DNA sequence: CGGGTGCTTGAGTAACGTCAATTTCGGTGG
DNA sequence: CCACCGAAATTGACGTTACTCAAGCACCCG
């Protein structure tokens, strides 16, 4: 419909074949490593050919060998209960690290599934661990990544435990927006790498509820959605919805109240 | 009513004034450290006088300096949204480590509040980090602790996203039971260190719902509750409730179906 | 003994889930 | 390029779970 293509695709070929050239450098592992040590890090990283939609990086219960940096595309991690109920615990965008949960028991606690054609860097954890022993900066950075994962999960707990369906979806979209912006992409328009079903699952909502919410947000002029192509028309309003009674950063001095 | 006192109190004076003597040794930091190196670990640990109920170990937003090992008592961590909504993200029992989330931003992402008279070991993180650089076993154990925290949060996500109120409470009680057992205490009878309000908050339920559930579980003979003194009469039934359609370890060969 | 806090119980309701019927989209082969 | 198929998404009607509001009770601490 529009001539402008969403910005997501831009990133694909900017990720070079080594860390120094990689466009994701600032949001991945390397920032904590001095240039001189970068080749040590690189020597342990394996790059595989792109994975196709629906394939799995690892499954819940698999022995834990490596963590994975997403180079392009997207990954979801999900947890299956004994009764078969599945909860998507997170979505991982380029530059983010998947699989950190597996260290504890030596087995992965979640299943990692590819959302769209996706390239990853495989980082064998035992090698990484010996390297962190030598590079204090890298060790600290790895602690930071663990810690960030914990904080993300806890933010989601707040969302699932205390927020309305509307607030959950609003917060989710804002989170994606911020993460795209951090990678130098548009924070106003982006392509959702996941289905509505996945969004609903992740937010603890029925898919029908998610669908109705998208419809409502469009009716209220907060966003425009053409399938997975999302444009945030009024981020401030979205923020109001996400965090009732919070002071949101407003762009044009307007305050927006709860929409019916 | 009964002559038997709940087992929780037993632990209090078994925690010696150093790691080697500490009864929690197997569930805390030291298992990964050779005896020869234990004094190095001890040298960085500070032991404070016990904290009183309601006091705070740290607050959300405080600069991150240390992590804390619970020696006796109990701690809750909670996250407050911009609108004031509060979500309790976890409860920490003796031997568990609080504060790992703070590494990422250098500030604590949660507030840690004391539930009952509680003693902690303060472990300055910068010191711990230099030590982990020297002791690979300790480094790995620390990664494990991070990872375990992530897995706990993700299990809770599954609970909040996919389970009924009844299943949430059942799973919560079983989790506590297992953790007490791990510390050599009774898995059948224990004292809840937290209030019903806290339980409700943690599980994303209204306090009235929690209260009603306790009543119902007692009517069904699954457990007996006298205030915070809980006795699990039928753990297998509780497990059935926690994980619909799962095969629970049953003690007497009886299968229990969903109770109305 | 009083006041407060925490817990229980009941009645009414709202938010969200379930079920079901269409419609749209994306991929595939003719 | 178009026709077709299945999966994904939308929309509506209805049902249920768990929340809210409200009242009463039990317990702890001063």
XYZ file of C-alpha atoms in Angstrom, chain B residues 45-236:
192
model
C 31.399 -11.881 53.173
C 29.928 -9.598 55.797
C 27.430 -10.829 58.333
C 25.037 -8.293 59.723
C 22.819 -8.467 62.722
C 19.371 -9.831 61.974
C 16.933 -7.613 60.121
C 13.458 -7.029 61.437
C 10.190 -7.694 59.684
C 9.272 -5.015 57.183
C 12.747 -3.559 56.802
C 14.269 -3.431 53.369
C 17.520 -4.932 52.190
C 17.506 -2.645 49.175
C 15.021 -0.696 47.134
C 14.175 -0.621 43.486
C 16.530 1.940 41.967
C 19.216 1.686 44.644
C 22.730 1.405 43.320
C 23.804 -2.197 43.179
C 26.660 -3.123 45.457
C 26.100 -6.590 46.750
C 24.062 -9.736 46.616
C 22.692 -11.336 49.757
C 22.483 -14.916 50.924
C 19.557 -15.584 53.229
C 20.711 -17.384 56.382
C 17.445 -17.537 58.249
C 13.991 -16.065 57.858
C 12.668 -14.954 54.498
C 12.769 -12.178 51.926
C 10.379 -11.063 49.218
C 11.343 -9.112 46.133
C 8.835 -6.842 44.484
C 8.620 -4.654 41.442
C 6.625 -1.432 41.391
C 5.233 -0.042 38.175
C 5.012 3.676 37.378
C 1.381 3.625 38.475
C 2.202 2.132 41.841
C 1.073 -1.402 41.015
C 3.283 -3.859 42.847
C 4.205 -7.373 41.782
C 6.036 -9.710 44.126
C 8.490 -11.513 41.877
C 9.867 -14.012 44.325
C 10.294 -15.299 47.846
C 13.729 -16.247 49.115
C 14.318 -18.869 51.778
C 17.509 -19.714 53.670
C 20.329 -20.641 51.320
C 18.984 -18.632 48.411
C 20.613 -15.585 46.873
C 18.808 -12.265 46.514
C 19.743 -9.344 44.300
C 21.190 -10.919 41.163
C 18.933 -8.820 38.957
C 20.823 -5.663 39.838
C 23.965 -6.325 37.813
C 22.529 -5.213 34.494
C 21.948 -1.538 35.094
C 24.064 -1.185 38.200
C 20.826 -0.537 40.024
C 18.426 -2.893 41.685
C 15.339 -3.603 39.631
C 13.331 -4.795 42.592
C 12.820 -3.998 46.249
C 13.801 -6.655 48.788
C 11.667 -6.679 51.913
C 12.148 -8.755 55.043
C 9.209 -11.040 55.845
C 10.203 -12.114 59.325
C 13.289 -11.700 61.478
C 15.995 -12.527 58.988
C 19.759 -12.865 58.918
C 21.703 -12.439 55.698
C 25.263 -12.704 54.466
C 26.233 -9.640 52.462
C 28.434 -10.432 49.498
C 29.902 -7.341 47.806
C 29.575 -8.062 44.131
C 32.747 -6.368 42.921
C 34.770 -8.517 45.302
C 32.857 -11.597 44.255
C 33.572 -10.801 40.634
C 37.316 -10.597 41.112
C 37.166 -13.834 43.051
C 35.233 -15.606 40.308
C 37.956 -14.583 37.896
C 40.353 -16.673 39.946
C 38.109 -19.579 40.827
C 36.500 -21.120 37.741
C 34.287 -23.329 39.867
C 32.867 -20.322 41.613
C 32.317 -18.543 38.329
C 30.359 -21.460 36.990
C 28.326 -21.684 40.156
C 27.456 -18.021 39.908
C 26.306 -18.506 36.327
C 24.207 -21.358 37.627
C 22.590 -19.131 40.226
C 21.727 -16.547 37.580
C 20.346 -19.227 35.376
C 18.289 -20.727 38.163
C 16.750 -17.352 38.855
C 15.757 -17.107 35.203
C 14.199 -20.550 35.267
C 12.248 -19.729 38.402
C 10.879 -16.561 36.840
C 9.931 -18.440 33.692
C 8.123 -21.121 35.644
C 6.175 -18.353 37.291
C 5.374 -16.887 33.885
C 3.862 -20.196 32.863
C 1.843 -20.164 36.047
C 0.540 -16.624 35.605
C -0.069 -16.923 31.904
C -1.714 -20.299 31.611
C -3.010 -21.643 34.895
C -6.200 -21.246 36.879
C -6.203 -19.692 40.313
C -6.398 -23.126 41.908
C -3.471 -24.477 39.917
C -1.376 -21.425 40.802
C -1.835 -21.850 44.510
C -1.266 -25.597 44.338
C 1.959 -25.155 42.381
C 3.102 -22.454 44.754
C 2.609 -24.635 47.811
C 4.376 -27.553 46.146
C 7.292 -25.298 45.264
C 7.635 -24.228 48.875
C 7.329 -27.830 50.010
C 10.136 -28.929 47.696
C 12.366 -26.082 48.786
C 11.902 -26.877 52.458
C 12.641 -30.514 51.776
C 15.832 -29.553 49.999
C 16.943 -27.908 53.217
C 16.279 -31.004 55.243
C 12.981 -29.779 56.652
C 9.575 -31.352 56.433
C 7.916 -31.196 53.051
C 4.554 -32.007 54.611
C 4.302 -29.339 57.242
C 5.773 -25.852 57.242
C 5.146 -22.257 58.220
C 4.409 -19.783 55.477
C 6.760 -16.851 55.962
C 4.485 -14.571 53.939
C 0.942 -13.252 54.303
C -2.025 -14.267 52.158
C -1.886 -10.811 50.678
C 1.660 -11.496 49.537
C 0.693 -14.868 48.113
C -2.175 -13.311 46.181
C 0.030 -10.559 44.864
C 2.720 -12.994 43.809
C 0.294 -15.287 42.010
C -1.636 -12.489 40.340
C -4.770 -13.165 42.386
C -6.985 -11.115 44.661
C -6.535 -11.889 48.323
C -10.157 -13.004 48.557
C -9.518 -15.606 45.895
C -6.547 -16.965 47.808
C -8.573 -17.149 50.976
C -11.397 -18.979 49.234
C -8.948 -21.427 47.710
C -7.432 -22.259 51.077
C -10.908 -22.904 52.404
C -11.748 -25.125 49.490
C -8.536 -27.127 49.706
C -9.258 -27.762 53.355
C -12.824 -28.821 52.671
C -11.485 -31.295 50.143
C -8.997 -32.663 52.632
C -5.989 -31.749 50.524
C -4.380 -29.720 53.252
C -4.862 -28.341 56.732
C -4.121 -24.714 57.449
C -4.036 -22.976 60.796
C -3.064 -19.493 59.839
C 0.423 -19.787 58.416
C 0.910 -23.308 59.663
C 0.316 -25.506 56.636
C 0.096 -29.280 56.530
C -0.144 -31.015 53.182
C -2.458 -33.963 53.735
C -2.547 -35.165 50.146
C 0.422 -33.929 48.110
C -0.550 -36.111 45.166
